[in-house]
Amino acid sequence: MSAFSANTFNSHDYSLYRPSYSTEFFQYIFQYLGLNEWKSESINILDVGSGPGTCILKIIPILKEVINNKETPLKKVKIFVSDLSNTMLNEAKINIDKVIRDSLESFEIEYIQSGGETIDLKINEQIDLIIAAECVHWLNSEKWLDCMHKLLKKDGVLAYWGYVDPVFTKIEGSDDKNRLKIANDEYNSFVYEEKGKLGEYWQQPGRSKLRALYKEVNEIALNNEGDKWYETIMCRRDPLIGEIETIFNNDGNSDGDNGKVSRFEFKDDVLKMEMRLTFEQLLNYMDTWSSSFKWNSSHEEKVSLLFGKKLEEKVGLKKSDDIVIEMKTVYLFTKKV
């Protein structure tokens, strides 16, 4: 995590090359929250580990549409944008200011530099929705869940998710499955196993928690179903082994204090992150990793250059070649009892 806080970290490239989330995914979160049946004039949202504002930039247009169509009483949105890195928060402010400049009367944004487990909003039980994208692995799972529980209103929603490790699923112009297997094997070796390479530069235990697709934090949340949380849903996708694991505890009949009736359709593919891109674009993405930042700061050859050479040698992959990848992903949504 410290790499993202460094003054020399390129937050612009981070925004440019990282995978993005679909509008459909955020609409899915708001469906789970019950936004279309909102009974209040205001909504309070907290973004944990906001980075350069990636998620907020996606949800603001959705919220603008809900306000403008006047089918609910919603008029005012307050968003708390939090990150440990001041570099990321500065980038987030630049990005978010651009999309709310025409709606300043509807949106209030507060920026908070803080670790996820220690966010202090002065007043507890004021948040309707907490989102946490690609950051939970940096945190102490139990302390973070306790902190989020304190900040949420009754029936408030906690939604967190993550992605890791691109899996080669197609090399355009080739039906050779052996090339895909070699590419995926070489990726795993270079990124994690090969001595003296990238594996030694990952911050632990964070990377291992992410590679396990949030097993630890998911188990804590699920073990508190009915006590602290309810209507928990979870989906883990691992395209490398073709596995999809789902949990769906939504009974479809809840009625919270805000008058939101749960009419929720569970989807196991809403966070399927499949991308068609060039091999060069994938290499640029690899250079945004925290481990790559550390490696590139102390070596002449960048991670992208080394891995590019390796796959050109092993499977004849060139930077201009088109590929299809799918990320391993996980999401969990739950509501406060």
C-alpha positions as CSV (number, residue, x, y, z in Angstrom):
1,M,0.0,0.0,0.0
2,S,2.9,2.4,0.7
3,A,3.8,2.4,-3.0
4,F,0.5,4.1,-3.8
5,S,1.3,6.8,-1.2
6,A,4.7,7.7,-2.7
7,N,5.0,11.1,-4.3
8,T,6.6,9.5,-7.4
9,F,3.7,7.1,-8.0
10,N,2.0,7.9,-11.2
11,S,-1.7,8.1,-10.3
12,H,-2.6,9.2,-13.8
13,D,-1.3,6.0,-15.3
14,Y,-3.1,4.1,-12.6
15,S,-6.4,5.6,-13.8
16,L,-5.5,5.1,-17.4
17,Y,-4.5,1.4,-17.5
18,R,-6.4,-0.2,-14.6
19,P,-9.5,-2.3,-15.5
20,S,-12.7,-0.4,-15.1
21,Y,-16.1,-1.5,-13.7
22,S,-19.2,-1.5,-15.8
23,T,-22.1,0.9,-15.1
24,E,-24.3,-2.2,-14.9
25,F,-22.3,-3.3,-11.8
26,F,-23.0,-0.1,-9.9
27,Q,-26.7,-0.2,-11.0
28,Y,-26.6,-3.7,-9.5
29,I,-25.3,-2.3,-6.2
30,F,-28.0,0.4,-6.1
31,Q,-30.6,-2.2,-6.9
32,Y,-29.5,-4.1,-3.9
33,L,-29.6,-0.9,-1.9
34,G,-33.1,-0.1,-3.1
35,L,-32.3,3.3,-4.6
36,N,-35.2,3.3,-7.1
37,E,-37.6,3.1,-4.0
38,W,-35.7,5.6,-1.9
39,K,-37.9,7.4,0.6
40,S,-35.5,10.0,1.8
41,E,-34.4,13.4,0.3
42,S,-30.7,12.6,1.0
43,I,-28.2,9.7,0.8
44,N,-24.8,9.4,2.4
45,I,-22.1,7.3,0.7
46,L,-18.6,6.4,1.8
47,D,-16.0,5.2,-0.6
48,V,-13.2,3.3,1.2
49,G,-9.8,3.2,-0.6
50,S,-11.1,5.5,-3.3
51,G,-7.9,5.7,-5.3
52,P,-8.2,8.3,-8.1
53,G,-12.0,8.3,-7.7
54,T,-12.7,5.4,-10.1
55,C,-16.0,4.3,-8.5
56,I,-17.3,7.7,-7.7
57,L,-17.0,8.8,-11.3
58,K,-19.3,5.8,-12.2
59,I,-21.9,6.4,-9.5
60,I,-22.4,10.1,-9.9
61,P,-24.1,9.9,-13.3
62,I,-26.5,7.2,-11.9
63,L,-27.3,9.4,-8.9
64,K,-27.8,12.5,-11.1
65,E,-30.3,10.5,-13.2
66,V,-32.2,9.4,-10.1
67,I,-32.4,13.0,-8.8
68,N,-33.4,14.5,-12.2
69,N,-36.2,12.0,-13.0
70,K,-37.9,12.9,-9.7
71,E,-39.4,9.5,-9.2
72,T,-38.0,9.5,-5.7
73,P,-37.6,12.3,-3.2
74,L,-33.8,12.2,-3.5
75,K,-32.3,15.7,-3.8
76,K,-29.0,15.7,-1.9
77,V,-26.0,13.3,-2.1
78,K,-23.1,13.5,0.4
79,I,-20.1,11.4,-0.5
80,F,-17.1,10.8,1.8
81,V,-14.1,9.9,-0.3
82,S,-11.4,8.2,1.7
83,D,-7.9,6.9,1.0
84,L,-4.7,6.5,2.9
85,S,-2.8,8.1,0.0
86,N,-2.8,11.9,-0.4
87,T,-1.5,11.4,-3.9
88,M,-4.6,9.4,-4.8
89,L,-7.0,11.8,-3.0
90,N,-5.6,14.8,-5.0
91,E,-6.2,12.9,-8.3
92,A,-9.7,11.9,-7.1
93,K,-10.5,15.6,-6.3
94,I,-9.4,16.7,-9.8
95,N,-11.5,13.9,-11.5
96,I,-14.6,14.3,-9.3
97,D,-14.7,18.1,-9.6
98,K,-15.1,17.8,-13.3
99,V,-18.2,15.6,-13.1
100,I,-20.1,17.5,-10.4
101,R,-19.4,21.1,-11.6
102,D,-22.9,21.2,-13.1
103,S,-24.6,19.8,-10.0
104,L,-23.0,21.4,-7.0
105,E,-26.3,22.0,-5.4
106,S,-27.0,18.3,-5.3
107,F,-23.5,16.9,-4.4
108,E,-21.4,17.5,-1.4
109,I,-17.9,15.8,-1.4
110,E,-15.7,15.4,1.7
111,Y,-12.2,14.0,1.3
112,I,-10.6,12.0,4.2
113,Q,-7.1,10.8,4.3
114,S,-7.3,7.7,6.5
115,G,-6.7,4.0,6.7
116,G,-9.9,1.9,6.2
117,E,-10.0,0.6,9.8
118,T,-9.8,4.0,11.4
119,I,-12.2,6.2,9.4
120,D,-13.7,8.7,11.8
121,L,-16.8,10.6,10.5
122,K,-17.4,12.1,14.0
123,I,-21.0,10.7,13.9
124,N,-21.6,7.0,13.7
125,E,-24.6,5.3,12.0
126,Q,-25.0,8.0,9.3
127,I,-24.0,6.1,6.1
128,D,-26.5,4.5,3.8
129,L,-23.9,2.8,1.4
130,I,-20.3,1.9,1.8
131,I,-18.3,0.8,-1.2
132,A,-14.8,-0.6,-1.1
133,A,-13.1,-1.6,-4.4
134,E,-9.8,-3.4,-4.7
135,C,-8.6,-2.4,-1.2
136,V,-9.9,-4.7,1.5
137,H,-6.8,-6.9,1.2
138,W,-4.7,-4.1,2.6
139,L,-6.9,-4.0,5.8
140,N,-7.3,-5.9,9.0
141,S,-10.5,-7.7,8.1
142,E,-12.1,-7.9,11.6
143,K,-11.2,-4.3,12.6
144,W,-12.4,-3.0,9.2
145,L,-15.7,-4.8,9.3
146,D,-16.3,-3.5,12.9
147,C,-15.5,0.1,11.7
148,M,-17.9,-0.2,8.8
149,H,-20.6,-1.6,11.0
150,K,-20.4,1.4,13.3
151,L,-20.6,3.9,10.4
152,L,-23.6,2.3,8.7
153,K,-27.2,3.1,9.5
154,K,-29.5,0.2,10.2
155,D,-30.2,-1.6,6.9
156,G,-27.3,0.3,5.4
157,V,-25.3,-1.6,2.7
158,L,-21.7,-2.6,2.7
159,A,-20.5,-3.6,-0.8
160,Y,-16.9,-4.6,-1.4
161,W,-15.1,-6.3,-4.3
162,G,-11.8,-7.1,-5.9
163,Y,-10.0,-8.5,-8.9
164,V,-6.6,-10.1,-9.4
165,D,-4.4,-11.9,-11.9
166,P,-5.5,-11.7,-15.6
167,V,-6.1,-15.0,-17.1
168,F,-5.3,-15.4,-20.8
169,T,-8.5,-16.9,-22.4
170,K,-7.8,-16.1,-26.1
171,I,-5.0,-15.0,-28.4
172,E,-6.6,-13.5,-31.5
173,G,-5.9,-15.5,-34.6
174,S,-4.9,-18.6,-32.7
175,D,-6.9,-21.6,-31.5
176,D,-3.9,-23.2,-29.8
177,K,-5.0,-23.9,-26.2
178,N,-1.4,-24.9,-25.4
179,R,-0.3,-21.3,-26.1
180,L,-2.8,-20.1,-23.5
181,K,-1.7,-22.6,-20.9
182,I,2.0,-21.6,-21.4
183,A,1.1,-17.9,-21.2
184,N,-0.8,-18.4,-17.9
185,D,1.9,-20.6,-16.5
186,E,4.6,-18.1,-17.4
187,Y,2.5,-15.3,-15.9
188,N,2.2,-17.2,-12.6
189,S,6.0,-18.0,-12.6
190,F,7.1,-14.5,-13.4
191,V,4.7,-12.7,-11.0
192,Y,4.9,-15.0,-8.0
193,E,7.3,-18.0,-8.2
194,E,10.5,-17.1,-10.0
195,K,13.3,-16.2,-7.6
196,G,14.6,-12.7,-7.9
197,K,11.5,-11.6,-9.9
198,L,8.3,-9.8,-9.0
199,G,7.1,-12.2,-6.3
200,E,9.5,-10.8,-3.7
201,Y,8.1,-7.3,-4.2
202,W,4.5,-7.9,-3.2
203,Q,3.4,-6.5,0.1
204,Q,2.1,-9.3,2.3
205,P,-0.3,-10.5,3.6
206,G,-2.3,-8.2,1.3
207,R,-1.5,-9.9,-2.0
208,S,-2.1,-13.4,-0.6
209,K,-5.5,-12.2,0.7
210,L,-6.4,-10.8,-2.7
211,R,-5.3,-14.0,-4.5
212,A,-7.5,-15.9,-2.1
213,L,-10.4,-13.7,-3.4
214,Y,-11.1,-12.3,0.1
215,K,-11.7,-15.6,1.7
216,E,-10.8,-14.3,5.2
217,V,-13.0,-11.2,5.3
218,N,-15.9,-13.1,3.5
219,E,-15.9,-15.8,6.2
220,I,-16.0,-13.2,9.0
221,A,-19.0,-11.4,7.4
222,L,-20.8,-14.7,6.7
223,N,-20.2,-16.0,10.2
224,N,-22.0,-12.9,11.5
225,E,-25.1,-13.4,9.3
226,G,-28.1,-12.7,11.4
227,D,-26.0,-11.1,14.2
228,K,-24.4,-8.1,12.6
229,W,-25.3,-8.6,8.9
230,Y,-28.2,-10.0,6.9
231,E,-29.1,-10.7,3.3
232,T,-25.5,-11.3,2.4
233,I,-24.6,-12.3,-1.2
234,M,-21.2,-13.3,-2.5
235,C,-19.7,-14.4,-5.8
236,R,-16.2,-15.6,-6.5
237,R,-15.0,-16.2,-10.1
238,D,-11.8,-18.0,-11.0
239,P,-11.6,-18.4,-14.8
240,L,-8.2,-20.2,-14.6
241,I,-9.9,-23.3,-13.1
242,G,-13.4,-22.6,-14.4
243,E,-14.9,-22.1,-10.9
244,I,-17.8,-19.9,-9.8
245,E,-18.8,-19.9,-6.1
246,T,-22.0,-18.1,-5.0
247,I,-23.8,-17.5,-1.8
248,F,-27.3,-15.9,-1.9
249,N,-28.9,-15.2,1.5
250,N,-31.4,-12.6,0.2
251,D,-35.0,-13.6,1.2
252,G,-36.6,-11.0,-1.0
253,N,-38.9,-9.8,1.7
254,S,-37.0,-7.4,3.9
255,D,-38.4,-4.0,4.7
256,G,-35.9,-1.5,6.2
257,D,-36.5,1.7,8.1
258,N,-36.1,3.7,5.0
259,G,-39.0,1.9,3.4
260,K,-36.8,0.1,0.8
261,V,-38.4,-3.2,-0.2
262,S,-35.9,-5.8,-1.4
263,R,-36.6,-6.8,-5.0
264,F,-33.2,-8.1,-6.0
265,E,-32.2,-10.4,-8.8
266,F,-28.9,-12.2,-8.0
267,K,-26.4,-12.3,-10.9
268,D,-23.2,-14.3,-10.9
269,D,-21.7,-12.6,-14.0
270,V,-22.2,-8.9,-13.1
271,L,-18.5,-8.6,-12.1
272,K,-17.2,-10.8,-14.9
273,M,-14.2,-8.6,-16.0
274,E,-13.4,-9.8,-19.5
275,M,-11.3,-7.5,-21.7
276,R,-10.2,-7.4,-25.3
277,L,-7.0,-5.5,-25.5
278,T,-3.5,-5.5,-27.0
279,F,-0.7,-7.3,-25.2
280,E,1.0,-3.9,-24.8
281,Q,-2.0,-2.6,-22.9
282,L,-1.8,-5.5,-20.6
283,L,1.9,-4.8,-20.0
284,N,1.1,-1.2,-19.2
285,Y,-1.5,-2.4,-16.7
286,M,1.2,-4.6,-15.0
287,D,3.4,-1.5,-14.5
288,T,0.6,0.0,-12.3
289,W,1.0,-2.7,-9.6
290,S,2.5,-1.7,-6.3
291,S,5.1,-4.5,-6.7
292,S,6.0,-3.2,-10.2
293,F,6.4,0.3,-8.8
294,K,9.0,-1.1,-6.3
295,W,10.7,-3.2,-9.0
296,N,10.9,-0.4,-11.6
297,S,12.3,2.0,-9.0
298,S,15.3,-0.1,-8.5
299,H,15.9,-1.8,-11.9
300,E,16.8,-0.6,-15.4
301,E,14.4,-2.9,-17.2
302,K,10.7,-2.4,-16.3
303,V,8.4,-5.2,-15.4
304,S,6.4,-4.7,-18.6
305,L,9.6,-5.0,-20.7
306,L,10.8,-8.2,-19.0
307,F,7.4,-10.0,-19.2
308,G,6.9,-8.9,-22.7
309,K,10.2,-10.4,-23.7
310,K,9.4,-13.6,-21.9
311,L,6.1,-14.2,-23.6
312,E,7.5,-13.3,-27.0
313,E,10.1,-15.9,-26.5
314,K,7.8,-18.6,-25.1
315,V,4.6,-18.2,-27.1
316,G,5.5,-15.7,-29.9
317,L,3.3,-13.0,-28.4
318,K,4.0,-9.5,-29.7
319,K,3.0,-6.2,-28.2
320,S,0.6,-5.4,-31.0
321,D,-1.2,-8.8,-30.8
322,D,-4.8,-8.7,-29.6
323,I,-5.7,-10.9,-26.6
324,V,-8.7,-11.6,-24.4
325,I,-8.2,-11.8,-20.7
326,E,-10.5,-12.4,-17.7
327,M,-9.7,-11.3,-14.2
328,K,-10.4,-13.5,-11.1
329,T,-13.0,-11.5,-9.2
330,V,-15.0,-11.5,-6.0
331,Y,-17.8,-9.3,-4.6
332,L,-19.8,-9.4,-1.4
333,F,-22.8,-7.2,-0.5
334,T,-24.4,-7.2,2.9
335,K,-26.8,-5.1,5.1
336,K,-26.5,-4.0,8.7
337,V,-28.8,-5.7,11.1
